[in-house]
């Protein structure tokens, strides 16, 4: 039971429990900061105009780098279907 709850997933991604906890905590803190910036941006659009999206892209690139097969592909946010087209 303890193995399944605490150790199985960290092992499946090649980490010890402590390594996985540190990485997950760092990612979580980054998401909290980005989320707070996004909420403030919702109220006052002039503040933190790119902070949340920059944090998301940073985390995405870090996750991508941790997965060798995934690391070879182009980032999804650079794919044409993710690009916003503006009509003038």
mmCIF file with all atom_site columns, C-alpha atoms in Angstrom:
data_model
loop_
_atom_site.group_PDB
_atom_site.id
_atom_site.type_symbol
_atom_site.label_atom_id
_atom_site.label_alt_id
_atom_site.label_comp_id
_atom_site.label_asym_id
_atom_site.label_entity_id
_atom_site.label_seq_id
_atom_site.pdbx_PDB_ins_code
_atom_site.Cartn_x
_atom_site.Cartn_y
_atom_site.Cartn_z
_atom_site.occupancy
_atom_site.B_iso_or_equiv
_atom_site.pdbx_formal_charge
_atom_site.auth_seq_id
_atom_site.auth_comp_id
_atom_site.auth_asym_id
_atom_site.auth_atom_id
_atom_site.pdbx_PDB_model_num
ATOM 1  C CA . UNK A 1 1  ? 0.000  0.000  0.000   1.00 0.00 ? 1  UNK A CA 1
ATOM 2  C CA . UNK A 1 2  ? 2.732  2.518  0.962   1.00 0.00 ? 2  UNK A CA 1
ATOM 3  C CA . UNK A 1 3  ? 4.714  1.534  -2.109  1.00 0.00 ? 3  UNK A CA 1
ATOM 4  C CA . UNK A 1 4  ? 1.720  2.115  -4.386  1.00 0.00 ? 4  UNK A CA 1
ATOM 5  C CA . UNK A 1 5  ? 0.770  5.462  -2.809  1.00 0.00 ? 5  UNK A CA 1
ATOM 6  C CA . UNK A 1 6  ? 4.197  7.033  -2.260  1.00 0.00 ? 6  UNK A CA 1
ATOM 7  C CA . UNK A 1 7  ? 6.820  5.288  -4.364  1.00 0.00 ? 7  UNK A CA 1
ATOM 8  C CA . UNK A 1 8  ? 5.298  3.816  -7.502  1.00 0.00 ? 8  UNK A CA 1
ATOM 9  C CA . UNK A 1 9  ? 4.820  7.023  -9.469  1.00 0.00 ? 9  UNK A CA 1
ATOM 10 C CA . UNK A 1 10 ? 8.200  8.618  -8.572  1.00 0.00 ? 10 UNK A CA 1
ATOM 11 C CA . UNK A 1 11 ? 9.917  5.384  -9.669  1.00 0.00 ? 11 UNK A CA 1
ATOM 12 C CA . UNK A 1 12 ? 7.965  5.373  -12.931 1.00 0.00 ? 12 UNK A CA 1
ATOM 13 C CA . UNK A 1 13 ? 9.499  8.746  -13.833 1.00 0.00 ? 13 UNK A CA 1
ATOM 14 C CA . UNK A 1 14 ? 12.985 7.785  -12.648 1.00 0.00 ? 14 UNK A CA 1
ATOM 15 C CA . UNK A 1 15 ? 13.030 9.755  -9.395  1.00 0.00 ? 15 UNK A CA 1
ATOM 16 C CA . UNK A 1 16 ? 13.248 9.070  -5.699  1.00 0.00 ? 16 UNK A CA 1
ATOM 17 C CA . UNK A 1 17 ? 10.393 10.196 -3.471  1.00 0.00 ? 17 UNK A CA 1
ATOM 18 C CA . UNK A 1 18 ? 12.412 13.257 -2.336  1.00 0.00 ? 18 UNK A CA 1
ATOM 19 C CA . UNK A 1 19 ? 13.396 14.234 -5.896  1.00 0.00 ? 19 UNK A CA 1
ATOM 20 C CA . UNK A 1 20 ? 9.817  13.931 -7.063  1.00 0.00 ? 20 UNK A CA 1
ATOM 21 C CA . UNK A 1 21 ? 8.492  15.899 -4.082  1.00 0.00 ? 21 UNK A CA 1
ATOM 22 C CA . UNK A 1 22 ? 10.960 18.735 -4.716  1.00 0.00 ? 22 UNK A CA 1
ATOM 23 C CA . UNK A 1 23 ? 10.133 18.888 -8.432  1.00 0.00 ? 23 UNK A CA 1
ATOM 24 C CA . UNK A 1 24 ? 6.371  18.765 -7.843  1.00 0.00 ? 24 UNK A CA 1
ATOM 25 C CA . UNK A 1 25 ? 6.608  21.449 -5.135  1.00 0.00 ? 25 UNK A CA 1
ATOM 26 C CA . UNK A 1 26 ? 8.647  23.716 -7.426  1.00 0.00 ? 26 UNK A CA 1
ATOM 27 C CA . UNK A 1 27 ? 6.148  23.243 -10.254 1.00 0.00 ? 27 UNK A CA 1
ATOM 28 C CA . UNK A 1 28 ? 3.245  23.860 -7.861  1.00 0.00 ? 28 UNK A CA 1
ATOM 29 C CA . UNK A 1 29 ? 4.781  27.061 -6.486  1.00 0.00 ? 29 UNK A CA 1
ATOM 30 C CA . UNK A 1 30 ? 5.432  28.306 -10.031 1.00 0.00 ? 30 UNK A CA 1
ATOM 31 C CA . UNK A 1 31 ? 1.786  27.640 -10.926 1.00 0.00 ? 31 UNK A CA 1
ATOM 32 C CA . UNK A 1 32 ? 0.544  29.449 -7.807  1.00 0.00 ? 32 UNK A CA 1
ATOM 33 C CA . UNK A 1 33 ? 2.647  32.532 -8.626  1.00 0.00 ? 33 UNK A CA 1
ATOM 34 C CA . UNK A 1 34 ? 1.521  32.445 -12.265 1.00 0.00 ? 34 UNK A CA 1
ATOM 35 C CA . UNK A 1 35 ? -2.107 32.029 -11.201 1.00 0.00 ? 35 UNK A CA 1
ATOM 36 C CA . UNK A 1 36 ? -1.892 34.975 -8.805  1.00 0.00 ? 36 UNK A CA 1
ATOM 37 C CA . UNK A 1 37 ? -0.364 37.103 -11.579 1.00 0.00 ? 37 UNK A CA 1
ATOM 38 C CA . UNK A 1 38 ? -3.176 36.019 -13.899 1.00 0.00 ? 38 UNK A CA 1
ATOM 39 C CA . UNK A 1 39 ? -5.848 36.996 -11.345 1.00 0.00 ? 39 UNK A CA 1
ATOM 40 C CA . UNK A 1 40 ? -4.243 40.410 -10.849 1.00 0.00 ? 40 UNK A CA 1
ATOM 41 C CA . UNK A 1 41 ? -4.001 40.803 -14.623 1.00 0.00 ? 41 UNK A CA 1
ATOM 42 C CA . UNK A 1 42 ? -7.732 40.059 -14.876 1.00 0.00 ? 42 UNK A CA 1
ATOM 43 C CA . UNK A 1 43 ? -8.454 43.014 -12.587 1.00 0.00 ? 43 UNK A CA 1
ATOM 44 C CA . UNK A 1 44 ? -5.795 45.406 -13.940 1.00 0.00 ? 44 UNK A CA 1
ATOM 45 C CA . UNK A 1 45 ? -4.874 44.354 -17.496 1.00 0.00 ? 45 UNK A CA 1
ATOM 46 C CA . UNK A 1 46 ? -1.784 46.583 -17.563 1.00 0.00 ? 46 UNK A CA 1
ATOM 47 C CA . UNK A 1 47 ? -0.045 44.544 -14.847 1.00 0.00 ? 47 UNK A CA 1
ATOM 48 C CA . UNK A 1 48 ? 1.614  41.182 -15.555 1.00 0.00 ? 48 UNK A CA 1
ATOM 49 C CA . UNK A 1 49 ? 0.564  41.043 -19.229 1.00 0.00 ? 49 UNK A CA 1
ATOM 50 C CA . UNK A 1 50 ? 2.760  37.998 -19.990 1.00 0.00 ? 50 UNK A CA 1
ATOM 51 C CA . UNK A 1 51 ? 3.695  36.571 -16.591 1.00 0.00 ? 51 UNK A CA 1
ATOM 52 C CA . UNK A 1 52 ? 1.178  33.719 -16.499 1.00 0.00 ? 52 UNK A CA 1
ATOM 53 C CA . UNK A 1 53 ? 1.730  32.617 -20.101 1.00 0.00 ? 53 UNK A CA 1
ATOM 54 C CA . UNK A 1 54 ? 5.515  32.838 -19.650 1.00 0.00 ? 54 UNK A CA 1
ATOM 55 C CA . UNK A 1 55 ? 5.290  30.619 -16.555 1.00 0.00 ? 55 UNK A CA 1
ATOM 56 C CA . UNK A 1 56 ? 3.148  28.072 -18.378 1.00 0.00 ? 56 UNK A CA 1
ATOM 57 C CA . UNK A 1 57 ? 5.609  27.961 -21.286 1.00 0.00 ? 57 UNK A CA 1
ATOM 58 C CA . UNK A 1 58 ? 8.559  27.622 -18.884 1.00 0.00 ? 58 UNK A CA 1
ATOM 59 C CA . UNK A 1 59 ? 6.920  24.698 -17.066 1.00 0.00 ? 59 UNK A CA 1
ATOM 60 C CA . UNK A 1 60 ? 5.947  23.093 -20.373 1.00 0.00 ? 60 UNK A CA 1
ATOM 61 C CA . UNK A 1 61 ? 9.546  23.268 -21.618 1.00 0.00 ? 61 UNK A CA 1
ATOM 62 C CA . UNK A 1 62 ? 10.844 21.834 -18.328 1.00 0.00 ? 62 UNK A CA 1
ATOM 63 C CA . UNK A 1 63 ? 8.373  18.942 -18.482 1.00 0.00 ? 63 UNK A CA 1
ATOM 64 C CA . UNK A 1 64 ? 9.253  18.363 -22.123 1.00 0.00 ? 64 UNK A CA 1
ATOM 65 C CA . UNK A 1 65 ? 12.981 18.235 -21.315 1.00 0.00 ? 65 UNK A CA 1
ATOM 66 C CA . UNK A 1 66 ? 12.325 15.573 -18.662 1.00 0.00 ? 66 UNK A CA 1
ATOM 67 C CA . UNK A 1 67 ? 10.812 13.197 -21.240 1.00 0.00 ? 67 UNK A CA 1
ATOM 68 C CA . UNK A 1 68 ? 13.399 12.251 -23.896 1.00 0.00 ? 68 UNK A CA 1
ATOM 69 C CA . UNK A 1 69 ? 10.911 11.024 -26.528 1.00 0.00 ? 69 UNK A CA 1
ATOM 70 C CA . UNK A 1 70 ? 8.766  14.136 -26.058 1.00 0.00 ? 70 UNK A CA 1
ATOM 71 C CA . UNK A 1 71 ? 11.782 16.483 -26.006 1.00 0.00 ? 71 UNK A CA 1
ATOM 72 C CA . UNK A 1 72 ? 12.478 15.877 -29.709 1.00 0.00 ? 72 UNK A CA 1
ATOM 73 C CA . UNK A 1 73 ? 9.166  17.335 -30.883 1.00 0.00 ? 73 UNK A CA 1
ATOM 74 C CA . UNK A 1 74 ? 8.412  20.999 -31.451 1.00 0.00 ? 74 UNK A CA 1
ATOM 75 C CA . UNK A 1 75 ? 6.594  22.747 -28.555 1.00 0.00 ? 75 UNK A CA 1
ATOM 76 C CA . UNK A 1 76 ? 2.817  22.568 -28.985 1.00 0.00 ? 76 UNK A CA 1
ATOM 77 C CA . UNK A 1 77 ? 2.462  26.314 -28.495 1.00 0.00 ? 77 UNK A CA 1
ATOM 78 C CA . UNK A 1 78 ? 4.571  26.804 -31.644 1.00 0.00 ? 78 UNK A CA 1
ATOM 79 C CA . UNK A 1 79 ? 2.350  24.582 -33.787 1.00 0.00 ? 79 UNK A CA 1
ATOM 80 C CA . UNK A 1 80 ? 0.118  26.409 -36.303 1.00 0.00 ? 80 UNK A CA 1
ATOM 81 C CA . UNK A 1 81 ? -3.139 25.200 -34.742 1.00 0.00 ? 81 UNK A CA 1
ATOM 82 C CA . UNK A 1 82 ? -2.168 26.927 -31.459 1.00 0.00 ? 82 UNK A CA 1
ATOM 83 C CA . UNK A 1 83 ? -1.481 30.290 -33.085 1.00 0.00 ? 83 UNK A CA 1
ATOM 84 C CA . UNK A 1 84 ? -4.106 32.991 -32.783 1.00 0.00 ? 84 UNK A CA 1
ATOM 85 C CA . UNK A 1 85 ? -4.839 34.727 -36.040 1.00 0.00 ? 85 UNK A CA 1
ATOM 86 C CA . UNK A 1 86 ? -5.966 38.304 -35.842 1.00 0.00 ? 86 UNK A CA 1
ATOM 87 C CA . UNK A 1 87 ? -8.164 39.775 -38.540 1.00 0.00 ? 87 UNK A CA 1
ATOM 88 C CA . UNK A 1 88 ? -7.833 43.462 -39.136 1.00 0.00 ? 88 UNK A CA 1
#
